[in-house]
Tab-separated table of C-alpha atoms in Angstrom:
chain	number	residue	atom	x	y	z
A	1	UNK	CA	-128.931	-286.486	-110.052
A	2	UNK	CA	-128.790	-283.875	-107.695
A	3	UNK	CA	-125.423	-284.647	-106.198
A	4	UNK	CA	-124.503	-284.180	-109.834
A	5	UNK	CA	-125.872	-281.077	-110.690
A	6	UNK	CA	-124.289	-279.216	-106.838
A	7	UNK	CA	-120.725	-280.992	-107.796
A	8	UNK	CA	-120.896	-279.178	-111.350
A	9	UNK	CA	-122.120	-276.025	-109.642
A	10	UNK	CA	-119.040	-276.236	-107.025
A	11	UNK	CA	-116.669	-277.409	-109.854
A	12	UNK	CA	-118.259	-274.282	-111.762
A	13	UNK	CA	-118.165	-271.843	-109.136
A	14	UNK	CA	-114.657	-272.629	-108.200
A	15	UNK	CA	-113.184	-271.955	-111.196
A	16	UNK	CA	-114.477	-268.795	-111.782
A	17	UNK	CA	-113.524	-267.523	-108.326
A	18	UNK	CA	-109.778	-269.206	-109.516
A	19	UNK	CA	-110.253	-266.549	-112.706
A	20	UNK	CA	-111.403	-264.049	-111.041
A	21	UNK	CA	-108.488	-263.976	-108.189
A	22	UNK	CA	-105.836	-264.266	-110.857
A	23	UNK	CA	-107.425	-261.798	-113.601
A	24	UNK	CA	-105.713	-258.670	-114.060
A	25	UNK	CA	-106.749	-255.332	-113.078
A	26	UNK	CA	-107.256	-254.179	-116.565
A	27	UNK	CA	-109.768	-256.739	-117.203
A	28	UNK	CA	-111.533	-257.352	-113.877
A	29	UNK	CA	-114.862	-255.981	-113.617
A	30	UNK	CA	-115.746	-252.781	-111.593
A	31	UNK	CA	-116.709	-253.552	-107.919
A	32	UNK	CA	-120.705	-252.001	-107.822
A	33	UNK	CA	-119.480	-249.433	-105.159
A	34	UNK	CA	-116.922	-247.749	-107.923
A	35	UNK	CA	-119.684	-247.816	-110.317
A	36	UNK	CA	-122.187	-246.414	-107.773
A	37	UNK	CA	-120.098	-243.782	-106.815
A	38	UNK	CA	-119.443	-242.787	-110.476
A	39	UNK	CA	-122.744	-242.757	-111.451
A	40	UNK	CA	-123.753	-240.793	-108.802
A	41	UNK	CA	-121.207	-238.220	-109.569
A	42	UNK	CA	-120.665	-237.498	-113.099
A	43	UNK	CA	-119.141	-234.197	-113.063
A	44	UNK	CA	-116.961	-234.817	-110.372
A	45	UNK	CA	-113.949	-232.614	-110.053
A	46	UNK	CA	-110.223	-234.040	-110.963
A	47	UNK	CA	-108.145	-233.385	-107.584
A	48	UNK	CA	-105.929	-230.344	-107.580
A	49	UNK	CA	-102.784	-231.080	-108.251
A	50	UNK	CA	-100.367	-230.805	-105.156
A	51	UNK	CA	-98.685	-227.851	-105.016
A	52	UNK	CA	-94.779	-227.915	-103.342
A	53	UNK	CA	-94.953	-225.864	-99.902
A	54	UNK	CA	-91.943	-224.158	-100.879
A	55	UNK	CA	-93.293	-222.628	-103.794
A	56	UNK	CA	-92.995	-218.866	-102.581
A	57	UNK	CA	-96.294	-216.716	-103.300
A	58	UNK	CA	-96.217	-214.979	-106.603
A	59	UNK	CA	-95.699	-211.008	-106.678
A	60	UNK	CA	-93.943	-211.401	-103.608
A	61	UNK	CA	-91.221	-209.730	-104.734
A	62	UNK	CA	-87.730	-210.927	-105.324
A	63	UNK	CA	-84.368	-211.504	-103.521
A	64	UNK	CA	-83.538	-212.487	-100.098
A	65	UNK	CA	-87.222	-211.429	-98.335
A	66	UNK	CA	-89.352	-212.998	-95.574
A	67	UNK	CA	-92.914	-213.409	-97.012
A	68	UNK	CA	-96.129	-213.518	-94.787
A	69	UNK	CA	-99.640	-214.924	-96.324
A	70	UNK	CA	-102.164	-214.055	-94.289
A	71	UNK	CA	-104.897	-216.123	-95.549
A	72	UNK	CA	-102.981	-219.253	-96.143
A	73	UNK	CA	-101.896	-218.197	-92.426
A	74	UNK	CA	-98.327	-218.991	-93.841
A	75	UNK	CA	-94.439	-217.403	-93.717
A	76	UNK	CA	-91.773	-218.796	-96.409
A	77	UNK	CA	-87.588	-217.477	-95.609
A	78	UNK	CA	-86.693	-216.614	-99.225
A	79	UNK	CA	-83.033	-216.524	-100.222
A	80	UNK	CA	-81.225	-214.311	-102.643
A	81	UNK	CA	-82.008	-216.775	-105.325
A	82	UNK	CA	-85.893	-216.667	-105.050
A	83	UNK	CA	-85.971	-220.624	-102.997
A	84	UNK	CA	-87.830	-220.910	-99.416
A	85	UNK	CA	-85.756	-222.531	-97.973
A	86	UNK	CA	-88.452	-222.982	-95.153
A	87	UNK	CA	-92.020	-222.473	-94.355
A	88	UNK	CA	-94.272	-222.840	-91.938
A	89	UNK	CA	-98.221	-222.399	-90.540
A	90	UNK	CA	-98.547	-219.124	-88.403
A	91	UNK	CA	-101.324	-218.150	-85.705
A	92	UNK	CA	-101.900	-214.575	-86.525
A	93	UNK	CA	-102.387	-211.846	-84.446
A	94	UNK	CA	-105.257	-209.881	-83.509
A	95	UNK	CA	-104.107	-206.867	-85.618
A	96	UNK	CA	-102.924	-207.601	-89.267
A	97	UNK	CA	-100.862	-205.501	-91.628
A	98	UNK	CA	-101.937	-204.351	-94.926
A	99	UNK	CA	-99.942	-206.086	-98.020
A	100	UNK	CA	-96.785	-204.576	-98.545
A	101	UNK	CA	-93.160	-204.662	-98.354
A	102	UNK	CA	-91.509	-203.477	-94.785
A	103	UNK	CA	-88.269	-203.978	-93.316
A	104	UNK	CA	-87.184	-205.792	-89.693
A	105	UNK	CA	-86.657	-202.788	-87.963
A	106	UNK	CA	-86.020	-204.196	-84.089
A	107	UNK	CA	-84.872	-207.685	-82.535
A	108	UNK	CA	-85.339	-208.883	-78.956
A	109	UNK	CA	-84.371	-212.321	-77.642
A	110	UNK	CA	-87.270	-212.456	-74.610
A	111	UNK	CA	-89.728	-210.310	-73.318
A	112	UNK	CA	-93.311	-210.226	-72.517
A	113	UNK	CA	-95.988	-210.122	-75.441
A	114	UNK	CA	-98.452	-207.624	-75.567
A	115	UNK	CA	-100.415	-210.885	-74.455
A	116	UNK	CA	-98.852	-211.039	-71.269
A	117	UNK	CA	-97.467	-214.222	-72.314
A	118	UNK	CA	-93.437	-214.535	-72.038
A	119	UNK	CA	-92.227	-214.781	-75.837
A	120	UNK	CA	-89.339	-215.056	-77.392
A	121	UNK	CA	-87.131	-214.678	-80.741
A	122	UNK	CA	-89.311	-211.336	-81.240
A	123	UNK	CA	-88.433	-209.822	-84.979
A	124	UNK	CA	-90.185	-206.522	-85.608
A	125	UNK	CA	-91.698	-205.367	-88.711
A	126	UNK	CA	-94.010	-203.140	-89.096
A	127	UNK	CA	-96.507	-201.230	-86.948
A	128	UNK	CA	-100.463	-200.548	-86.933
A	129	UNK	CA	-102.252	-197.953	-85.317
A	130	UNK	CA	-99.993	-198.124	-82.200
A	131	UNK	CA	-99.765	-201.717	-82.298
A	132	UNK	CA	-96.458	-203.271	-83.134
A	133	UNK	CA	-96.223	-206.414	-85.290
A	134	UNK	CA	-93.389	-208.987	-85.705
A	135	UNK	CA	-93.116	-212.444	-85.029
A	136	UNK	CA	-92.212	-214.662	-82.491
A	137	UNK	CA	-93.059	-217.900	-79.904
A	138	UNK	CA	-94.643	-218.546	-76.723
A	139	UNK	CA	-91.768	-219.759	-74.471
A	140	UNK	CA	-93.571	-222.395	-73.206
A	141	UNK	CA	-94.372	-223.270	-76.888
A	142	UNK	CA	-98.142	-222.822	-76.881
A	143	UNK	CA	-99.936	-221.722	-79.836
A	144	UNK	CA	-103.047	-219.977	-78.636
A	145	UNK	CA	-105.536	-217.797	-80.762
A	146	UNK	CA	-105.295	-214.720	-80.038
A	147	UNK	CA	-107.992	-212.861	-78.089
A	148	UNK	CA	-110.083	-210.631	-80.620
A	149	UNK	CA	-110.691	-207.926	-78.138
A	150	UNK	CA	-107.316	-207.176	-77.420
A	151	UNK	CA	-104.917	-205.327	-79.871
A	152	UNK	CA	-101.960	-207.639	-79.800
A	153	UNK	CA	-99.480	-207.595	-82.801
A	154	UNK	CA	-97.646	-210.985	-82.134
A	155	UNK	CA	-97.754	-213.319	-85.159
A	156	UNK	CA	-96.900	-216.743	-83.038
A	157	UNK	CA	-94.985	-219.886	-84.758
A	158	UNK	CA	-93.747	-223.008	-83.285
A	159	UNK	CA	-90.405	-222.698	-80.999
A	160	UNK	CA	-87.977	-224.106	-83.870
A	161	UNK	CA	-90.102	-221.899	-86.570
A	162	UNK	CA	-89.211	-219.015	-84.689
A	163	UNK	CA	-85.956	-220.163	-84.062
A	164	UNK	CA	-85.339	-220.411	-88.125
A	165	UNK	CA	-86.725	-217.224	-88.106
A	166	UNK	CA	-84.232	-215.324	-85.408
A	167	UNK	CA	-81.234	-216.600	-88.019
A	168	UNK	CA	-82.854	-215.508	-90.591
A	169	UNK	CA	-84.239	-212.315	-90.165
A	170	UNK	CA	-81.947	-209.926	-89.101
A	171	UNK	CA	-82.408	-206.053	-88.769
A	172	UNK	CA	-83.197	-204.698	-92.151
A	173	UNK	CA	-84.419	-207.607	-93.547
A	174	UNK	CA	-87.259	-207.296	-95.972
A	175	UNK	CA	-91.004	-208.532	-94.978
A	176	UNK	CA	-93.329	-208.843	-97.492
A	177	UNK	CA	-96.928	-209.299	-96.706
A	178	UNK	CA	-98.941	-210.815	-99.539
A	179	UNK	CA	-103.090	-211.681	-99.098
């Protein structure tokens, strides 16, 4: 009788795993760890939804325009028609300039940051207390923080950031610096 009874349970258990495997999601029972996990966080927050990196800060102005945000730590090139047609991460430089709209005023292919690190691509926007600012890369393509107790006025990208950059901003450009 026993043999009996463990065939049926085999026979029994079998087929339900067969069910199981070929049930569709819409009907297949919630795994414990979902229901856990719900349970234990009712008011759980829907993800944000993803916003497009292109998407070009709002009251940055309009028109062909560089835009800096300097807590997303972020530049967009904005064309004539309002597009980025390119952004990228920035490290930012010691000294920061206040929100507003400036112009490229100065250009220099290489030189020597106020870092004393060899830089390149150098565009020129603005100036604060004595301390230039514009942006530009390290040469050899590092990406260092800068050193808080120095005044240095070098936002930094990547080598082919700043190279975008270089085409793009030319003298008399506009620069707008957004929070």
């Amino acid at each position: 009788m026993a043999g009996l009874t463990a065939a049926a349970v085999a026979v029994v258990a079998f087929l339900a795993y067969q069910a199981s495997a070929n049930a569709p999601d819409s009907v297949a029972a919630p795994s414990t760890s979902a229901s856990a996990s719900a349970s234990a966080k009712p008011s759980a927050k829907k993800p944000a939804p993803e916003v497009d990196p292109l998407t070009v800060p709002a009251g940055s102005g309009s028109g062909l325009r560089v835009v800096y945000a300097l807590k997303e730590r972020r530049v967009w090139l904005v064309g004539e028609d309002g597009k980025a047609s390119r952004t990228f991460k920035v490290v930012p430089s010691s000294v920061s300039p206040t929100p507003g709209s400036y112009a490229v005023f100065s250009r220099t292919g290489s030189v020597t940051g106020s870092d004393g690190v060899p830089i390149e691509h150098v565009v020129r926007f603005t100036e604060v207390d004595d301390t230039v600012i514009g942006f530009s890369a390290a040469q050899d393509g590092s990406l260092p923080t800068p050193d808080p107790t120095l005044k240095t006025g070098g936002v930094r990208m990547t080598r082919a950031d700043a190279d975008a950059m270089w085409s793009f901003a030319t003298v008399a450009v506009k620069v707008v610096v957004v929070r």
